[in-house]
Structure formats: structure tokens, C-alpha cells
PDB file of N, CA and C in Angstrom:
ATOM      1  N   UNK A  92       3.544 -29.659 -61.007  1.00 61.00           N
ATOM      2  CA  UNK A  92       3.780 -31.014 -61.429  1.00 61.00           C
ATOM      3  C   UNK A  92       4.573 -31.080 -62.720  1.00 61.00           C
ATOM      4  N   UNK A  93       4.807 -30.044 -63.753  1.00 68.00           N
ATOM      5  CA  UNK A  93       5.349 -29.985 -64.738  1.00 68.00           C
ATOM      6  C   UNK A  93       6.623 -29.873 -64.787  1.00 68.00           C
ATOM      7  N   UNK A  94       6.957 -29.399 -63.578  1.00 71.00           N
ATOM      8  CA  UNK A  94       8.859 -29.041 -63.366  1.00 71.00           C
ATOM      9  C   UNK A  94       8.704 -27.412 -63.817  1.00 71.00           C
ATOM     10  N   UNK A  95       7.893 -26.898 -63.999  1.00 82.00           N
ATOM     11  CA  UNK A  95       8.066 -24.935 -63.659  1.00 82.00           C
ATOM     12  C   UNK A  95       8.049 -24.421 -62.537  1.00 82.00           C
ATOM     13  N   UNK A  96       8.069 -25.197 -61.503  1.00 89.00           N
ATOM     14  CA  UNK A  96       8.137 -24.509 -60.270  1.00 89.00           C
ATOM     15  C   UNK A  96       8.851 -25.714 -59.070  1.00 89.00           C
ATOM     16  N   UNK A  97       9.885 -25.096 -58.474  1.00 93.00           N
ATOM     17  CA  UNK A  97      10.098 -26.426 -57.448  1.00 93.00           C
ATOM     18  C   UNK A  97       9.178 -26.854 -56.929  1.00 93.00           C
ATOM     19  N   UNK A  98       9.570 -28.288 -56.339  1.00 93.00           N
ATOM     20  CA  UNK A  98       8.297 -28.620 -55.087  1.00 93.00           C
ATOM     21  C   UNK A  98       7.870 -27.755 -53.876  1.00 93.00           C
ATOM     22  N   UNK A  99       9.311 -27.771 -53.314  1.00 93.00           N
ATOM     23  CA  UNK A  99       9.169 -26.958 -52.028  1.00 93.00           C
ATOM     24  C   UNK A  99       8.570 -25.299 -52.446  1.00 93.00           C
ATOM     25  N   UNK A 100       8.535 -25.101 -53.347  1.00 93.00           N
ATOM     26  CA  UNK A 100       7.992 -23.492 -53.199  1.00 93.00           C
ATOM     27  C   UNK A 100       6.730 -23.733 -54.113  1.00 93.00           C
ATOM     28  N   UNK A 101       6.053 -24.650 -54.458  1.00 92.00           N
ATOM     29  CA  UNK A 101       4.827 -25.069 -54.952  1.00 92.00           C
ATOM     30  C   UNK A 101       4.233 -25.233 -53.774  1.00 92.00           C
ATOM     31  N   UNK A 102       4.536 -26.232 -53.102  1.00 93.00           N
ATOM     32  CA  UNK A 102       3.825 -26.647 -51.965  1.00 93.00           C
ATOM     33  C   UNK A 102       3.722 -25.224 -50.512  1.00 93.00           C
ATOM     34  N   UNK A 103       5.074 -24.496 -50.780  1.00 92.00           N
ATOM     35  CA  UNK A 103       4.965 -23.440 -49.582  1.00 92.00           C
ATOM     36  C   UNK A 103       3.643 -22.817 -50.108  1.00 92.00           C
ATOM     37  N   UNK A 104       3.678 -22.377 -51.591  1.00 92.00           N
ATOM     38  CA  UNK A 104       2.518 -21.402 -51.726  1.00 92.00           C
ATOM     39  C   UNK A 104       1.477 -22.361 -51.186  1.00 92.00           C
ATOM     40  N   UNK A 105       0.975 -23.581 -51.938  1.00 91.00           N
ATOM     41  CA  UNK A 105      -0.162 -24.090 -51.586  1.00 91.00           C
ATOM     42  C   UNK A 105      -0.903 -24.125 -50.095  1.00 91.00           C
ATOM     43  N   UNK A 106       0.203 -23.888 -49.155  1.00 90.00           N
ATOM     44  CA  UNK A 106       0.711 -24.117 -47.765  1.00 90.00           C
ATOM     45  C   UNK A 106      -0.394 -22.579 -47.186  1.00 90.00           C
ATOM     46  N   UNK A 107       0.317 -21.859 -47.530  1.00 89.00           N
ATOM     47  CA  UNK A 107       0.262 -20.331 -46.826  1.00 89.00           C
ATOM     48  C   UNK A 107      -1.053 -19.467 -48.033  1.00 89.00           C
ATOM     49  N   UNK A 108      -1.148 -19.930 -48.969  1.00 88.00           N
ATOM     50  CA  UNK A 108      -1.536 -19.103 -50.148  1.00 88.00           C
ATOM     51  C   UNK A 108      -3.095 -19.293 -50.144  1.00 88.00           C
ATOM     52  N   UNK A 109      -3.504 -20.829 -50.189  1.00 89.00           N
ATOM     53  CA  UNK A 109      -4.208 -21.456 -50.416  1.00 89.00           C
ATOM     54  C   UNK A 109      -5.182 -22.022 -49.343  1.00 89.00           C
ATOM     55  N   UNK A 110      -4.648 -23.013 -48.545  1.00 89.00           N
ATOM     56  CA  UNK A 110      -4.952 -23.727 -47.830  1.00 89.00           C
ATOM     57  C   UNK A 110      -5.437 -23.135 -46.201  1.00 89.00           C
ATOM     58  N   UNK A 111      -4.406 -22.329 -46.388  1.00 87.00           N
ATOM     59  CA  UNK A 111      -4.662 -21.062 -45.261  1.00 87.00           C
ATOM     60  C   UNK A 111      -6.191 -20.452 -45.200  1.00 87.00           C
ATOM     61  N   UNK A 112      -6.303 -19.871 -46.078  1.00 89.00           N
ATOM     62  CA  UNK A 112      -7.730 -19.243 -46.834  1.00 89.00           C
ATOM     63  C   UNK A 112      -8.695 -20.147 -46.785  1.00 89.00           C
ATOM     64  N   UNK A 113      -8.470 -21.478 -47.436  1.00 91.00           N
ATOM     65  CA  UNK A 113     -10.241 -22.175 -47.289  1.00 91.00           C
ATOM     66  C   UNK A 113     -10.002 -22.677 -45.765  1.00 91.00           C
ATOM     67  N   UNK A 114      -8.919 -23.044 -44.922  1.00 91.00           N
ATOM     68  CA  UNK A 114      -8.993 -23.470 -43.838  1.00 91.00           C
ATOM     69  C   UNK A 114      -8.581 -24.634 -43.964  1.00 91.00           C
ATOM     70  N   UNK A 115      -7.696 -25.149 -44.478  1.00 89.00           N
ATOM     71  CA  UNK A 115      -7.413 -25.980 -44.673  1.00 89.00           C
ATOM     72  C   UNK A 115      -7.672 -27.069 -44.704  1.00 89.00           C
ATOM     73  N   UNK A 116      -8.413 -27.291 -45.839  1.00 92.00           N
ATOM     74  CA  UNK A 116      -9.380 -28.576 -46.694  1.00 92.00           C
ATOM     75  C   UNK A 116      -8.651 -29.830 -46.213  1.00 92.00           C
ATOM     76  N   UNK A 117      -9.339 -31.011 -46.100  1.00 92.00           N
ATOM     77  CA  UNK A 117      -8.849 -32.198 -45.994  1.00 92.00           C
ATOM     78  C   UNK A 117      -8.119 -32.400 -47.373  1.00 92.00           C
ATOM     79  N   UNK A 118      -8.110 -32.381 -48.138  1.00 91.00           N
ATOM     80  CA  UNK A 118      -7.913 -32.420 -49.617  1.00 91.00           C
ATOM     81  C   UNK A 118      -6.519 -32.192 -49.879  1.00 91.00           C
ATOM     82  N   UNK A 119      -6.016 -30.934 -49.180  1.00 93.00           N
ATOM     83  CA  UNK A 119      -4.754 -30.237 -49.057  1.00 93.00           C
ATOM     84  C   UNK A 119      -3.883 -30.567 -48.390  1.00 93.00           C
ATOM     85  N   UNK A 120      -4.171 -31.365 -46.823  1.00 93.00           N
ATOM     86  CA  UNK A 120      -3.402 -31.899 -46.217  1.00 93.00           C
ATOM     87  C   UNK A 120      -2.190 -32.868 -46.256  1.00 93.00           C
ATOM     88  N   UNK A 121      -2.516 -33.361 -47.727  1.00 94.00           N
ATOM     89  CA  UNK A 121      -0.980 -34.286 -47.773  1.00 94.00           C
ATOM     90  C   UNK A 121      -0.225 -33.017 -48.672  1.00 94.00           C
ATOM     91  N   UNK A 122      -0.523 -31.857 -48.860  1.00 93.00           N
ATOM     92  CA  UNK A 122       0.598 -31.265 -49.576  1.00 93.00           C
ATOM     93  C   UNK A 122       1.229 -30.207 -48.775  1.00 93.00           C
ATOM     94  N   UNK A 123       0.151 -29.947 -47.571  1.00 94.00           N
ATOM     95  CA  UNK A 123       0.910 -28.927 -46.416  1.00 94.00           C
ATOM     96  C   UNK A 123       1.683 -30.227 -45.604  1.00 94.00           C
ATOM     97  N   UNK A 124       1.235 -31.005 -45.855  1.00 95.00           N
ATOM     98  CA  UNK A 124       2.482 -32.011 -44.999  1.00 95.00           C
ATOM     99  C   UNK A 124       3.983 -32.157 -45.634  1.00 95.00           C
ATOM    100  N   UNK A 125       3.640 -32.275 -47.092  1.00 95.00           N
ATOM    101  CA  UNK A 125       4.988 -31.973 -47.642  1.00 95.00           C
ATOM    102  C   UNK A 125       5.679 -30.611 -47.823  1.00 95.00           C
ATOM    103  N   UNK A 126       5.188 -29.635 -47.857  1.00 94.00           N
ATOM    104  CA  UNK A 126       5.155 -28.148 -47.335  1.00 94.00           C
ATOM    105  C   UNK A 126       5.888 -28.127 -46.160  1.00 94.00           C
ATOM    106  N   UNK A 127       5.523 -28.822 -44.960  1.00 94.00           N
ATOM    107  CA  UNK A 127       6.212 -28.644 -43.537  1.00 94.00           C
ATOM    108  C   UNK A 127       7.012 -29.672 -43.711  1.00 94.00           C
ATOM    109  N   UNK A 128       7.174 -30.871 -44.299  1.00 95.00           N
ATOM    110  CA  UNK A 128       8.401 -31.702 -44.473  1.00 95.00           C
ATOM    111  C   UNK A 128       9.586 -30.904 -45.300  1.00 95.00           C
ATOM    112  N   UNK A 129       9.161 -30.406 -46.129  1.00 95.00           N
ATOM    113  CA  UNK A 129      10.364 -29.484 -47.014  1.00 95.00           C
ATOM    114  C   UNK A 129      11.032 -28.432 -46.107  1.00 95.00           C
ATOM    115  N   UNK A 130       9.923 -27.909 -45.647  1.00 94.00           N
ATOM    116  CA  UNK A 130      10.203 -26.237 -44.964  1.00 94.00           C
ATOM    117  C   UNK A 130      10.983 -26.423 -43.605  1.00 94.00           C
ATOM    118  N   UNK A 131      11.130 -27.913 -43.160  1.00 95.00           N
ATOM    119  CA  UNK A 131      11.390 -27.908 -41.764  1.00 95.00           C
ATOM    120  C   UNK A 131      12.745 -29.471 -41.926  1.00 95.00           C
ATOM    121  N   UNK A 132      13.039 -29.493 -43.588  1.00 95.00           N
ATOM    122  CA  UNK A 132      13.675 -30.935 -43.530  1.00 95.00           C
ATOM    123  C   UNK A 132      15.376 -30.641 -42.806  1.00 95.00           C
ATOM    124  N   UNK A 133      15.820 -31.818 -42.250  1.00 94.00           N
ATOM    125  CA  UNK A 133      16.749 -31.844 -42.034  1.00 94.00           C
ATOM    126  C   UNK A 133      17.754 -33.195 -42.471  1.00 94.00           C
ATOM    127  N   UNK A 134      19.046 -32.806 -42.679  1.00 92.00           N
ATOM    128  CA  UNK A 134      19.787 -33.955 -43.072  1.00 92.00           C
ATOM    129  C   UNK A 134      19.979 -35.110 -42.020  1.00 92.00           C
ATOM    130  N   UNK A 135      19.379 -34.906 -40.750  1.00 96.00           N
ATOM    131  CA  UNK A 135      19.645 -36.064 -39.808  1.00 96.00           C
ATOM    132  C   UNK A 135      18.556 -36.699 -40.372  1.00 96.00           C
ATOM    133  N   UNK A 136      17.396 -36.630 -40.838  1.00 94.00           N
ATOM    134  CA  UNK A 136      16.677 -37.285 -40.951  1.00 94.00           C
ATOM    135  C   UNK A 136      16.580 -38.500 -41.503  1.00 94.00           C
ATOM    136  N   UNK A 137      17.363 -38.993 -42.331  1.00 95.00           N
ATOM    137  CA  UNK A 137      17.896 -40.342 -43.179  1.00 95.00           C
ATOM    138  C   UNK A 137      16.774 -39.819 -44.577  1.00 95.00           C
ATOM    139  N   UNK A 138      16.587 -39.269 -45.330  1.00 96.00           N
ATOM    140  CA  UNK A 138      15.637 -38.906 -46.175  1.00 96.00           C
ATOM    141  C   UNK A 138      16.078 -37.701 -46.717  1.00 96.00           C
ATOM    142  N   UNK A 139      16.313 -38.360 -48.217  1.00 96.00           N
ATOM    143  CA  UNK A 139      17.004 -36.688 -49.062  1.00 96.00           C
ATOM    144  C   UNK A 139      15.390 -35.754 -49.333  1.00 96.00           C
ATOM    145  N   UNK A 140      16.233 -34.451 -49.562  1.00 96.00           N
ATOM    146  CA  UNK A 140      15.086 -33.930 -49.573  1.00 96.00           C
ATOM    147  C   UNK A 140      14.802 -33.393 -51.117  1.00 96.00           C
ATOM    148  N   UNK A 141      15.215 -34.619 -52.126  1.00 96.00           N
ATOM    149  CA  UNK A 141      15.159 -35.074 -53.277  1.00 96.00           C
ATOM    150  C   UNK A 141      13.347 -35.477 -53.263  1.00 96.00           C
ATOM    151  N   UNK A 142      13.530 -36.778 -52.016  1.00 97.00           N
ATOM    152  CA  UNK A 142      12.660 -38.108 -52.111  1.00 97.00           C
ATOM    153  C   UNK A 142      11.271 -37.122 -51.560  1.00 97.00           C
ATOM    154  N   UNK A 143      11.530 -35.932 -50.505  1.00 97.00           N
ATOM    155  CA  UNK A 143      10.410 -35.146 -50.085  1.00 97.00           C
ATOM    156  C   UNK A 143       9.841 -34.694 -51.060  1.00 97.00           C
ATOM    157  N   UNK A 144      10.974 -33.821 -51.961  1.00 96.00           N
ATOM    158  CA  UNK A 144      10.201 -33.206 -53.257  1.00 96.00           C
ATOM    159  C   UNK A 144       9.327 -34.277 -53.940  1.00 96.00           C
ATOM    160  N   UNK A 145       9.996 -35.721 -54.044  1.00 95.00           N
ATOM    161  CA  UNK A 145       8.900 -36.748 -54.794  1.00 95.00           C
ATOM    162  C   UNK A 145       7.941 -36.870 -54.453  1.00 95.00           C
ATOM    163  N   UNK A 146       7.988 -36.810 -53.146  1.00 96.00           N
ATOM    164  CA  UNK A 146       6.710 -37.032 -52.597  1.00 96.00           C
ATOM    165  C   UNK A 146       5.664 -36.218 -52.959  1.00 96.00           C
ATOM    166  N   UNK A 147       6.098 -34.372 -52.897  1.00 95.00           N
ATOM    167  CA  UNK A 147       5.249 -33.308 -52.987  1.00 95.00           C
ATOM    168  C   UNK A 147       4.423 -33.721 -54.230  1.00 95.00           C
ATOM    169  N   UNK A 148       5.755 -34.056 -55.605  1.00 94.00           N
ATOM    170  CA  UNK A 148       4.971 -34.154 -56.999  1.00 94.00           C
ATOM    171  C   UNK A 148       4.288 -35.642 -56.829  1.00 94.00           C
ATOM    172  N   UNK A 149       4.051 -36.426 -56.342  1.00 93.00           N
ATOM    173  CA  UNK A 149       3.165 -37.506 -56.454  1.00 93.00           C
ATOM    174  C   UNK A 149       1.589 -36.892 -55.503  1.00 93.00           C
ATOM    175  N   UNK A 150       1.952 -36.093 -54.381  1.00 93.00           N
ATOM    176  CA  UNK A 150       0.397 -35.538 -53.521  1.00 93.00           C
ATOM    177  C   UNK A 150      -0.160 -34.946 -54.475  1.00 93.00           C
ATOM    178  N   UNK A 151       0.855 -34.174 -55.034  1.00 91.00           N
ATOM    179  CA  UNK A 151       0.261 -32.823 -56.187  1.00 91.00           C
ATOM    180  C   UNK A 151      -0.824 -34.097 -57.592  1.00 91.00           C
ATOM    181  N   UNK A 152      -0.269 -34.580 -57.718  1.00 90.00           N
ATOM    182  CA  UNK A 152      -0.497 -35.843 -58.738  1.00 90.00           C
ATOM    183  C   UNK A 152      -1.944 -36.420 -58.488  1.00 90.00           C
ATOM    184  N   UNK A 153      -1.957 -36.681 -57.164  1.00 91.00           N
ATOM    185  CA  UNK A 153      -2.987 -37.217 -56.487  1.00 91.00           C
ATOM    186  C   UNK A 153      -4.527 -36.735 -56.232  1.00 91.00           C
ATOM    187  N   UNK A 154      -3.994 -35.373 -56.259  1.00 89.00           N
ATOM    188  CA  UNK A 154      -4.859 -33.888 -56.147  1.00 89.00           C
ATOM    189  C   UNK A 154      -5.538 -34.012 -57.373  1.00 89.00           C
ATOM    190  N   UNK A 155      -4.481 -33.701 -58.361  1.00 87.00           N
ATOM    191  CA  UNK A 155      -5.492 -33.247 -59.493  1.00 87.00           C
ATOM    192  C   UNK A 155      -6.047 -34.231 -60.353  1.00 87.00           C
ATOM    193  N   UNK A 156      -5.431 -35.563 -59.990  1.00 89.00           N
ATOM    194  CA  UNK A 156      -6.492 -36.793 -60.485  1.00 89.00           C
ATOM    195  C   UNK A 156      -7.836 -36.999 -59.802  1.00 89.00           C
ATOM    196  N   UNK A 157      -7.774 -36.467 -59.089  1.00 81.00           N
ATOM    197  CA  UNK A 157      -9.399 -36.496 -58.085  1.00 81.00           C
ATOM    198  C   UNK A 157     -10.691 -35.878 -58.937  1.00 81.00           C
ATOM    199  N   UNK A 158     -11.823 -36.180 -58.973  1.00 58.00           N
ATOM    200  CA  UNK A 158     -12.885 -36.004 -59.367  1.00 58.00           C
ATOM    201  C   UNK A 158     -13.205 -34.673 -58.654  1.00 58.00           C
ATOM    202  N   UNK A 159     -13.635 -33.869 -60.190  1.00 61.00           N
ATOM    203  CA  UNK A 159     -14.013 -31.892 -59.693  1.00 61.00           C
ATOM    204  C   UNK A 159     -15.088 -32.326 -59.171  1.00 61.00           C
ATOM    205  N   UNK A 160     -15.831 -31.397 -58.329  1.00 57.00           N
ATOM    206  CA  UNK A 160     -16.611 -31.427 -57.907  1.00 57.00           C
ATOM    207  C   UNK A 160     -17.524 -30.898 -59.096  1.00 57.00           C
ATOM    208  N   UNK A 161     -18.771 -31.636 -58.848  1.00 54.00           N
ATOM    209  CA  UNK A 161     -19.871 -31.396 -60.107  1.00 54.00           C
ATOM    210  C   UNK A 161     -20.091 -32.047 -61.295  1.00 54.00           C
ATOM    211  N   UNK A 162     -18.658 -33.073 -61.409  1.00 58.00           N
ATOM    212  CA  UNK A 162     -18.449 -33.854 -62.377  1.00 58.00           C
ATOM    213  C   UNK A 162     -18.502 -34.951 -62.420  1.00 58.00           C
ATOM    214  N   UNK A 163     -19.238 -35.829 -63.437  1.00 52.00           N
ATOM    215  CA  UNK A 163     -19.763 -37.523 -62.857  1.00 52.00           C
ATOM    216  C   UNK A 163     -18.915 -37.725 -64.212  1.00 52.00           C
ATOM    217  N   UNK A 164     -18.677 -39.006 -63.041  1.00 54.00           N
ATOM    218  CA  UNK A 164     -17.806 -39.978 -64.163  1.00 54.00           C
ATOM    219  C   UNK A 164     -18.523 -41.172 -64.589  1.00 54.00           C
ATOM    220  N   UNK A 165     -18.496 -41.698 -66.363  1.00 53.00           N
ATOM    221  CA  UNK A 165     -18.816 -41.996 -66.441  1.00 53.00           C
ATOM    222  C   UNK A 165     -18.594 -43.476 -66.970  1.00 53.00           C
ATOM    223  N   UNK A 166     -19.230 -44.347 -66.815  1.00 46.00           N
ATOM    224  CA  UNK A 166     -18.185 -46.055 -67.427  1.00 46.00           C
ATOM    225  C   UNK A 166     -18.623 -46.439 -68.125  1.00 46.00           C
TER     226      UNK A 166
END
């Protein structure tokens, strides 16, 4: 999410590295989706694969705003 690593090869690892291994968590699924949108994009598609990468860094975004497990939030 910082810009040290592209999307598409953030998300491949998360893809094959990660997600693979726990079995692929519900949790993970919008970022192996952008994983297989990157890995498989094409220019017919009407969709740069600018707007895919956005996408990856907003799932990625989404991810780590989520509540850890074990951790109560409090108001």
C-alpha cells in the first residue's frame, strides 16, 4: 500500500504465497481477484490496468483497516 512494491506483484504474492496456504480465507478474496484481474488483464477489456492496480491498493486498504482478531474496539 505504500508504493514499495507494485500492485500486481503484491497481490501475485498474496495470491500464491499466502492465500494458497491458509486456503484461501474469505478475507483474501478481493485481492486474489485483483491478482487474477492483473495476471490475466487484457487491453480489450475497456479498463487500464492502471484502474486494476487501484483497485488492488484500495482491497489492500480494506484488509488492513479490518479489526485483528482479538482486538475490541472501543467507543
Amino acid at each position: 500500500m505504500d508504493g514499495s512494491l507494485d500492485p500486481a506483484a503484491g497481490t501475485r504474492l498474496i495470491w500464491a504465497d499466502v492465500a494458497f496456504d491458509l486456503n484461501y480465507p474469505e478475507d483474501l478474496q478481493p485481492l486474489v481477484s485483483c491478482a487474477l484481474n492483473l495476471d490475466e488483464w487484457d487491453a480489450s477489456w475497456g479498463v487500464s490496468v492502471e484502474a486494476l492496480k487501484e483497485e488492488a491498493i484500495e482491497a489492500a486498504g480494506r484488509l488492513l483497516s479490518k479489526q485483528r482478531p482479538g482486538e475490541h474496539k472501543t467507543d
